[in-house]
Each structure stands twice: as C-alpha cells, then as structure tokens.
Short mmCIF file of C-alpha atoms in Angstrom, two decimals:
data_model
loop_
_atom_site.label_atom_id
_atom_site.label_comp_id
_atom_site.label_asym_id
_atom_site.label_seq_id
_atom_site.Cartn_x
_atom_site.Cartn_y
_atom_site.Cartn_z
CA MET D 1 -11.54 72.47 74.65
CA ALA D 2 -10.22 75.86 73.55
CA LEU D 3 -12.26 75.68 70.35
CA VAL D 4 -15.42 74.79 72.31
CA GLN D 5 -14.92 77.73 74.67
CA GLN D 6 -14.27 80.06 71.75
CA ASN D 7 -17.37 78.87 69.91
CA THR D 8 -19.46 79.37 73.06
CA LYS D 9 -18.20 82.93 73.40
CA LEU D 10 -18.88 83.55 69.71
CA SER D 11 -22.45 82.29 70.09
CA GLN D 12 -23.01 84.62 73.02
CA ARG D 13 -21.59 87.56 71.08
CA ASN D 14 -23.80 86.92 68.08
CA GLY D 15 -26.81 86.57 70.35
CA GLU D 16 -26.58 90.30 71.08
CA SER D 17 -27.76 93.14 68.91
CA ARG D 18 -25.50 96.02 67.92
CA ASP D 19 -26.40 98.00 71.05
CA GLY D 20 -25.53 95.01 73.27
CA LYS D 21 -29.13 94.04 74.06
CA GLN D 22 -30.59 90.60 73.56
CA PRO D 23 -32.85 90.47 70.47
CA ASN D 24 -36.57 90.26 70.95
CA PRO D 25 -37.72 86.79 69.76
CA ASN D 26 -41.02 88.30 68.60
CA ASN D 27 -39.16 90.60 66.18
CA SER D 28 -36.82 87.89 64.92
CA LYS D 29 -37.71 87.06 61.31
CA GLN D 30 -36.17 83.63 60.80
CA ILE D 31 -37.50 80.14 60.13
CA GLN D 32 -35.72 76.92 61.13
CA THR D 33 -36.40 73.57 59.44
CA LYS D 34 -34.72 70.19 59.01
CA ASP D 35 -33.99 68.11 55.94
CA LYS D 36 -32.51 64.66 55.42
CA ARG D 37 -30.26 63.12 52.79
CA CYS D 38 -30.57 59.55 51.56
CA TYR D 39 -27.10 58.32 52.59
CA GLU D 40 -25.25 57.49 55.80
CA LEU D 41 -22.27 59.64 56.71
CA ASN D 42 -18.92 57.84 56.44
CA ILE D 43 -17.27 58.95 59.69
CA GLU D 44 -13.73 57.89 58.77
CA LYS D 45 -13.72 59.60 55.38
CA SER D 46 -15.28 62.73 56.87
CA LEU D 47 -12.55 62.90 59.51
CA GLU D 48 -9.89 62.44 56.83
CA LYS D 49 -11.29 65.43 54.92
CA LYS D 50 -11.42 67.49 58.13
CA LEU D 51 -7.78 66.63 58.79
CA ILE D 52 -6.88 67.91 55.31
CA ALA D 53 -8.79 71.12 56.04
CA ALA D 54 -7.03 71.57 59.39
CA LYS D 55 -3.67 71.54 57.58
CA ARG D 56 -4.58 74.08 54.89
CA VAL D 57 -2.10 76.92 54.58
CA LYS D 58 -4.63 79.69 53.87
CA ASN D 59 -7.13 80.45 56.64
CA LEU D 60 -9.89 81.74 54.36
CA LYS D 61 -10.06 82.15 50.59
CA TYR D 62 -12.97 83.67 48.66
CA GLU D 63 -13.41 83.00 44.95
CA TYR D 64 -16.05 84.36 42.58
CA THR D 65 -17.17 81.64 40.15
CA GLY D 66 -19.57 83.68 37.98
CA GLY D 67 -22.63 82.06 39.51
CA GLY D 68 -21.74 82.67 43.13
CA ILE D 69 -18.99 82.98 45.74
CA VAL D 70 -17.08 79.98 47.10
CA ALA D 71 -15.20 80.26 50.39
CA GLU D 72 -12.66 77.59 51.36
CA ALA D 73 -11.28 77.69 54.88
CA ASP D 74 -9.13 75.71 57.26
CA ALA D 75 -11.02 73.60 59.77
CA ALA D 76 -10.90 76.07 62.68
CA THR D 77 -11.77 79.14 60.61
CA TYR D 78 -14.62 77.26 58.95
CA GLU D 79 -16.15 76.34 62.32
CA LEU D 80 -15.92 79.94 63.51
CA LEU D 81 -17.40 81.22 60.24
CA LYS D 82 -20.25 78.70 60.35
CA ILE D 83 -21.17 79.38 63.98
CA ALA D 84 -20.95 83.16 63.55
CA ALA D 85 -23.19 83.08 60.46
CA ILE D 86 -25.81 80.76 61.97
CA GLN D 87 -26.03 82.77 65.19
CA TYR D 88 -26.26 85.99 63.18
CA TYR D 89 -29.18 84.75 61.08
CA LYS D 90 -30.91 83.14 64.07
CA SER D 91 -31.36 86.64 65.49
CA TYR D 92 -32.09 88.18 62.08
CA SER D 93 -34.65 90.98 62.40
CA LYS D 94 -34.27 93.23 59.37
CA LEU D 95 -37.41 94.90 58.07
CA ASN D 96 -39.24 93.07 55.26
CA GLU D 97 -36.64 90.27 55.18
CA THR D 98 -36.70 86.65 56.36
CA ALA D 99 -33.89 84.18 57.06
CA HIS D 100 -34.78 80.51 56.47
CA ILE D 101 -32.27 78.16 58.18
CA THR D 102 -32.24 74.44 57.29
CA ASP D 103 -30.22 71.72 59.05
CA VAL D 104 -29.46 68.90 56.58
CA THR D 105 -28.60 65.50 58.11
CA ASP D 106 -27.67 62.09 56.76
CA ASN D 107 -30.30 59.34 56.72
CA SER D 108 -29.74 58.61 60.42
CA GLY D 109 -30.99 62.10 61.29
CA LYS D 110 -28.17 62.49 63.83
CA SER D 111 -25.21 63.87 61.85
CA ILE D 112 -25.64 67.37 60.39
CA VAL D 113 -23.72 67.38 57.10
CA GLN D 114 -24.86 70.77 55.77
CA ASN D 115 -26.53 74.03 56.79
CA THR D 116 -28.51 76.07 54.27
CA ILE D 117 -29.52 79.68 54.95
CA ARG D 118 -31.82 81.48 52.51
CA VAL D 119 -32.37 85.20 53.02
CA CYS D 120 -35.18 86.79 51.01
CA GLU D 121 -37.29 89.92 50.92
CA GLN D 122 -41.03 89.63 51.43
CA SER D 123 -41.53 90.55 47.79
CA GLY D 124 -39.35 87.58 46.81
CA LYS D 125 -37.54 89.61 44.16
CA LYS D 126 -34.12 89.72 45.83
CA SER D 127 -32.65 86.82 47.73
CA TYR D 128 -29.46 84.86 48.31
CA THR D 129 -28.62 81.41 49.66
CA ILE D 130 -25.68 80.40 51.85
CA ASN D 131 -24.66 76.73 51.99
CA PHE D 132 -22.17 75.37 54.54
CA TYR D 133 -20.68 71.99 53.54
CA HIS D 134 -19.22 70.61 56.76
CA THR D 135 -17.31 67.67 55.28
CA THR D 136 -15.25 69.79 52.86
CA SER D 137 -15.16 72.96 55.03
CA ARG D 138 -16.55 75.10 52.21
CA MET D 139 -19.20 77.81 51.97
CA LEU D 140 -21.15 78.72 48.82
CA VAL D 141 -23.18 81.92 48.40
CA ASN D 142 -25.37 82.53 45.34
CA GLY D 143 -28.55 84.30 44.31
CA LYS D 144 -29.73 87.69 43.08
CA ASN D 145 -28.56 89.78 46.03
CA ILE D 146 -25.03 88.55 46.75
CA GLN D 147 -23.73 92.11 46.98
CA LYS D 148 -25.87 92.75 50.06
CA PHE D 149 -24.34 89.71 51.77
CA ILE D 150 -20.83 91.01 51.00
CA ASN D 151 -21.43 94.64 51.95
CA GLU D 152 -23.57 94.08 55.07
CA ASP D 153 -23.85 90.57 56.52
CA LEU D 154 -20.30 89.34 55.91
CA ILE D 155 -18.80 92.41 57.60
CA ILE D 156 -20.79 91.73 60.79
CA ILE D 157 -19.93 88.01 60.69
CA HIS D 158 -16.19 88.74 60.32
CA LYS D 159 -16.41 91.28 63.15
CA SER D 160 -17.92 88.63 65.45
CA ILE D 161 -15.10 86.20 64.63
CA ASN D 162 -12.41 88.81 65.31
CA GLU D 163 -14.03 89.78 68.63
CA ALA D 164 -14.08 86.13 69.70
CA LEU D 165 -10.40 85.74 68.82
CA ASP D 166 -9.52 88.98 70.64
CA ASN D 167 -11.19 87.65 73.78
CA HIS D 168 -8.93 84.58 73.70
CA LYS D 169 -5.40 85.95 73.39
CA ASN D 170 -3.85 82.61 74.34
CA SER D 171 -5.34 80.82 71.33
CA ASN D 172 -5.27 81.62 67.64
CA ILE D 173 -6.26 79.91 64.39
CA LYS D 174 -2.94 78.09 64.13
CA THR D 175 -3.12 76.60 67.63
CA LEU D 176 -6.79 75.67 67.12
CA ASN D 177 -5.95 73.81 63.91
CA GLU D 178 -3.08 72.03 65.62
CA LEU D 179 -5.43 71.01 68.43
CA LEU D 180 -8.04 69.81 65.93
CA SER D 181 -5.42 67.85 63.98
CA VAL D 182 -4.32 65.99 67.10
CA GLN D 183 -7.92 65.20 68.09
CA ILE D 184 -8.84 64.02 64.58
CA GLU D 185 -5.73 61.86 64.28
CA ASN D 186 -6.52 60.24 67.64
CA LEU D 187 -10.11 59.55 66.53
CA LEU D 188 -8.93 58.07 63.23
CA ALA D 189 -6.41 55.86 65.01
CA LYS D 190 -9.15 54.63 67.36
CA LEU D 191 -11.56 53.91 64.48
CA ARG D 192 -8.92 52.01 62.52
CA SER D 193 -7.86 50.09 65.60
CA GLU D 194 -11.45 49.03 66.26
CA SER D 195 -11.80 48.06 62.60
CA ASP D 196 -8.66 45.90 62.75
CA THR D 197 -9.92 44.28 65.96
CA ASN D 198 -13.26 43.43 64.36
CA GLU D 199 -11.50 41.90 61.37
CA SER D 200 -9.26 39.76 63.57
CA LYS D 201 -12.33 38.54 65.49
CA GLY D 202 -14.19 37.74 62.31
CA GLY D 203 -16.53 40.69 62.68
CA LYS D 204 -15.53 41.96 59.24
CA PRO D 205 -14.34 39.51 56.59
CA SER D 206 -11.11 40.08 54.69
CA ILE D 207 -11.26 40.96 51.01
CA GLU D 208 -10.55 37.32 50.07
CA ASP D 209 -13.78 36.29 51.81
CA ILE D 210 -15.98 39.10 50.43
CA ASP D 211 -18.26 38.32 47.51
CA CYS D 212 -19.07 40.71 44.68
CA ILE D 213 -22.58 42.15 44.95
CA GLN D 214 -23.11 41.57 41.22
CA CYS D 215 -21.68 38.10 40.42
CA ASN D 216 -21.42 36.68 44.00
CA ARG D 217 -17.82 35.60 43.38
CA PRO D 218 -14.94 36.40 45.77
CA CYS D 219 -13.36 39.85 45.36
CA ARG D 220 -9.74 38.75 45.60
CA LYS D 221 -8.54 41.55 43.31
CA ARG D 222 -9.65 44.27 40.89
CA ALA D 223 -12.66 45.29 42.93
CA SER D 224 -13.85 48.46 44.63
CA PHE D 225 -15.78 49.18 47.82
CA CYS D 226 -19.04 51.11 47.33
CA ASP D 227 -19.41 53.63 50.17
CA THR D 228 -23.12 54.14 49.48
CA GLY D 229 -24.19 50.49 49.63
CA SER D 230 -21.31 49.24 51.86
CA HIS D 231 -20.45 46.37 49.52
CA TRP D 232 -17.73 45.28 47.08
CA ILE D 233 -18.05 44.95 43.31
CA HIS D 234 -15.65 43.82 40.56
CA TYR D 235 -14.35 46.32 38.02
CA ASN D 236 -15.53 43.97 35.26
CA CYS D 237 -19.02 43.77 36.74
CA GLU D 238 -19.11 47.57 36.78
CA LYS D 239 -17.81 47.62 33.17
CA LEU D 240 -15.26 50.28 34.07
CA ASN D 241 -12.68 51.45 31.55
CA PRO D 242 -8.96 51.79 32.46
CA ALA D 243 -9.27 55.55 33.04
CA GLU D 244 -12.16 55.07 35.50
CA ILE D 245 -10.27 52.34 37.34
CA GLU D 246 -7.19 54.54 37.66
CA ARG D 247 -9.26 57.43 38.98
CA ILE D 248 -10.95 55.23 41.62
CA GLU D 249 -7.67 53.72 42.82
CA ASN D 250 -5.88 57.08 43.03
CA ASP D 251 -8.70 59.09 44.64
CA THR D 252 -8.95 58.06 48.29
CA SER D 253 -10.69 61.23 49.49
CA THR D 254 -13.96 60.82 47.58
CA ASP D 255 -16.71 58.33 48.38
CA TYR D 256 -17.30 55.82 45.58
CA GLN D 257 -20.81 54.93 44.45
CA CYS D 258 -21.36 51.90 42.21
CA LYS D 259 -23.78 51.88 39.27
CA ILE D 260 -26.20 49.60 41.13
CA CYS D 261 -26.67 52.19 43.88
CA LEU D 262 -26.94 54.94 41.29
CA LYS D 263 -29.91 53.13 39.72
CA LYS D 264 -31.50 52.63 43.13
CA GLN D 265 -31.45 56.39 43.69
CA ASP D 266 -34.05 56.77 40.95
CA THR D 267 -36.59 55.07 43.22
CA ILE D 268 -35.52 57.13 46.23
CA LEU D 269 -36.46 60.31 44.40
CA ASP D 270 -40.13 59.31 44.63
CA TYR D 271 -40.05 59.93 48.38
CA ILE D 272 -38.77 63.50 48.10
CA PRO D 273 -41.60 66.09 48.24
CA ILE D 274 -41.75 67.98 44.97
CA ASP D 275 -42.28 71.27 46.77
CA ASN D 276 -39.09 70.81 48.83
CA THR D 277 -36.27 71.70 46.44
CA ASN D 278 -33.80 73.28 48.87
CA LEU D 279 -31.66 70.14 49.10
CA ALA D 280 -31.58 69.52 45.35
CA ILE D 281 -30.66 73.14 44.67
CA ALA D 282 -27.93 72.99 47.32
CA LEU D 283 -26.42 69.86 45.77
CA LEU D 284 -26.47 71.40 42.30
CA ASP D 285 -24.93 74.61 43.62
CA GLU D 286 -22.09 72.68 45.27
CA GLU D 287 -21.45 70.73 42.07
CA ILE D 288 -21.32 73.93 40.02
CA ALA D 289 -19.01 75.62 42.51
CA THR D 290 -16.56 72.72 42.85
CA THR D 291 -16.46 71.65 39.19
CA ASN D 292 -14.38 73.53 36.64
CA ARG D 293 -16.82 73.84 33.76
CA GLY D 294 -14.68 76.30 31.82
CA ASP D 295 -17.55 78.79 31.33
CA ASP D 296 -18.67 81.85 33.29
CA LEU D 297 -21.90 81.32 35.22
CA ASP D 298 -24.71 83.63 36.22
CA ALA D 299 -28.19 83.40 37.77
CA CYS D 300 -31.44 84.02 35.90
CA SER D 301 -33.20 87.09 37.32
CA LEU D 302 -36.61 85.36 37.17
CA CYS D 303 -36.16 81.70 38.19
CA ASP D 304 -32.79 82.10 40.00
CA ILE D 305 -31.26 79.06 38.24
CA VAL D 306 -27.45 79.20 37.85
CA ILE D 307 -26.29 78.37 34.29
CA GLU D 308 -23.65 79.36 31.74
CA GLN D 309 -23.76 82.95 30.55
CA GLN D 310 -23.99 81.76 26.95
CA ASN D 311 -27.46 80.37 27.79
CA LEU D 312 -28.67 83.70 29.18
CA GLU D 313 -29.97 86.79 27.41
CA TYR D 314 -28.94 90.13 28.89
CA LYS D 315 -31.27 93.14 28.68
CA ASN D 316 -29.90 96.25 30.40
CA GLU D 317 -27.37 93.93 32.09
CA VAL D 318 -30.22 91.85 33.60
CA PRO D 319 -29.78 88.10 32.83
CA THR D 320 -32.78 85.97 31.80
CA CYS D 321 -32.65 82.30 30.80
CA PHE D 322 -34.22 81.13 27.53
CA GLY D 323 -36.84 79.09 29.39
CA CYS D 324 -38.20 82.17 31.18
CA ILE D 325 -38.05 84.16 27.93
CA GLY D 326 -40.15 81.48 26.23
CA ILE D 327 -42.72 81.55 29.04
CA GLU D 328 -42.94 85.35 28.83
CA ASP D 329 -43.44 85.19 25.05
CA GLN D 330 -46.22 82.62 25.45
CA GLU D 331 -47.97 84.72 28.09
CA LYS D 332 -47.76 87.82 25.89
CA GLU D 333 -49.16 85.92 22.91
CA GLN D 334 -52.03 84.52 24.98
CA SER D 335 -52.90 87.95 26.39
CA GLN D 336 -52.94 89.43 22.88
CA GLN D 337 -55.21 86.65 21.64
CA ILE D 338 -57.62 87.26 24.53
CA LYS D 339 -57.59 91.00 23.84
CA VAL D 340 -58.28 90.50 20.12
CA ALA D 341 -61.05 87.99 20.85
CA SER D 342 -62.79 90.44 23.19
CA THR D 343 -62.80 93.28 20.65
CA THR D 344 -63.59 91.28 17.51
CA SER D 345 -67.16 91.11 16.18
CA THR D 346 -68.93 87.79 16.34
CA VAL D 347 -69.69 88.03 12.59
CA MET D 348 -67.16 85.99 10.68
CA GLN D 349 -65.60 87.93 7.82
CA PRO D 350 -63.96 86.16 4.91
CA PRO D 351 -60.19 86.43 5.00
CA GLU D 352 -58.66 88.99 2.71
CA GLN D 353 -56.53 87.78 -0.13
CA PRO D 354 -52.86 88.63 0.33
CA VAL D 355 -51.52 91.33 -1.98
CA ILE D 356 -48.41 90.21 -3.79
CA ARG D 357 -46.15 93.11 -4.70
CA GLN D 358 -43.59 93.01 -7.43
CA ALA D 359 -39.98 93.30 -6.40
CA SER D 360 -39.62 96.41 -8.57
CA GLN D 361 -42.20 98.27 -6.47
CA GLY D 362 -39.89 98.29 -3.49
CA ILE D 363 -37.08 99.95 -5.44
CA SER D 364 -37.05 103.73 -5.83
#
C-alpha cells in the first residue's frame, strides 16, 4: 500500500512542469503505442525474479557497456525509476523533439513486460532509446545522444524520485523492498499451493504420467519442461550434450525453450510487420547489454546499430559501420558515373592504348 501511495504521488509530481503548472496537452510532443510479444508471461518465474531484485543490496547501479548504459536496481527503486521516467516523457514538450512511448505486452495483451521510450529530434540525426525490462528490473539506454539523457533527463527523473521519498518520511527504499518481498512470497506460496492442489485432484499430471512431446513416451527422468510450449521433452530427444544438461538443471531463474519451439518461431516472424522494428531492436539491445561479449561496443552514427568497435571505422571520432561505408561508396560511384555520362560526347572514341613505362623511368 505504501508503494502504491508513493507511486501515485510520484505520478502527480511528474505531471507538473517546472513552474508547478500542469502541461498543456496540445504542446506535449509524445506518441504512445502498443506492441505484443509472441509468448505468454510465466507468472511464477517472473515473481521469483522480482523477489531476487527486492533483495538486492545496491539500490541502483549504472554501468557503461560501450554500446549503451545499463541500470540494475532493486525492485522498489526500479518501480520508482520506471514510473518517474514514463510520467516525465508523457508530458515531454521540448522544442523540435518527440518522445515515442511503447507498451510491450505478452501474447495475452494484458501483462506489460517492457516499456520502450525513444526520444528523437525532428531531423532524426540525434536520438536515444530507453528500455525498461520489468521482469529483471533493468533499464537500458542507447543511441547517438546518450549524453543528453544523462545531463538533462536523468537529473529531472532522479529529482522526482527524491521528492516523492521526501514526502513519505515514514517509508524508504528498504522498507518498500521488505514490503514487496513479503507480498511476493505470499503470492508465490498461493500459486504453488494452487498448483499442488490441482495435481492432487488430477488437474495436472505428475511427471511419471507426462509424455515427451517428441517421442510420446513417459518423461520419468532426464527430461526438461519447455516454458514456451508448456510441455516436457527428453534430453535425448533434444540431443543435448552434458554441458547443456548441466546448465539447464542448475539454472532455475531462466525460462527454457526447446528446439521445437525455436523452429516454430521462424513461422511467427511472418506475422511481424517489417516496418515495426522497435521490439526486435529492444530484444537485441537487451541481449547485448546482458551478455559479456568481451569487446567494447559502439553505435553506428548513420544506422544506429550497436556492434563491436572493431567492426566500425572512426573518422574524427565519429563511428560508421562497414555496411554504411559500402553504401556511401556505391552512391558516390553512381553519382560520378551519372556526372560523367552527362558531360561525355555521344560520339564513341576508341580507347587509348595504355602506356607502359619502364621501371628505370621512375628512378631519379
């Protein structure tokens, strides 16, 4: 209840401009859209990850990865950071800039699993994207104009959080996390109790009675549950090696996806509009930020793709990927050909014979 009250106060605070007046909706330059992922949110696993976040020692940690900034927070701080940022960009009214806010849900359309905020100038030259990943309580910021987010937007967002905390002296981050931990543990206990009740009533068969999705034989042992397809499959049917089996059995915090469901995703891609790349970019950004690739990353100044610095060419400290360099070279070559064709006479002249010089002529 304390967290709800605090979030409400924070929303009201961010709904005001710097002079305390409510922003004019006609001057607000922000766009709100919705997107949908092709999986169903696993409530129990999501709550388990939230419980881990609620027990984190550090409230908020920022880390520069080379291609962007990753912020990892405890559960309470993350909620305050997310709400403060969304409310700030909902009333965004800076000149020649637009904030595009996208709510990303699971396939049910009911559970919001991610918020993506893209801030860009009307010229499109400078922009940055902020992704909030609710399950892991992480925020990723990348793009060409990250410094503006740090020097301007983040300061205002932090100020809103501090003002909300100052207005509630009886509650702090520690007490909010303790309250969240108790609520999450109660929800998990209720979910597991209902699951055990369903199993005892025959609503959910035991593992001895579950058949493998591949071979249709009972999964008495050496099998894994696929979170994507909600079915069991033998390790042998998956053709997993010992290292993969050990990783699956030891990692209880990550959803497992079998190879059958991975192949099915190829057909799902046909239903994603090719002009709607926000979700794909967000997924790639999260993978880059959370995976230790061992190389420094940076964003191409032309196409904004985040890749290793070794695959970028720097001119006057401006990074450009090889793909964009190739396109520029082709465009220059085509323009030169057009220019030559327009100035060349229509009379075909025989090609001149090349003059072959002796090597001694080049020596003084």
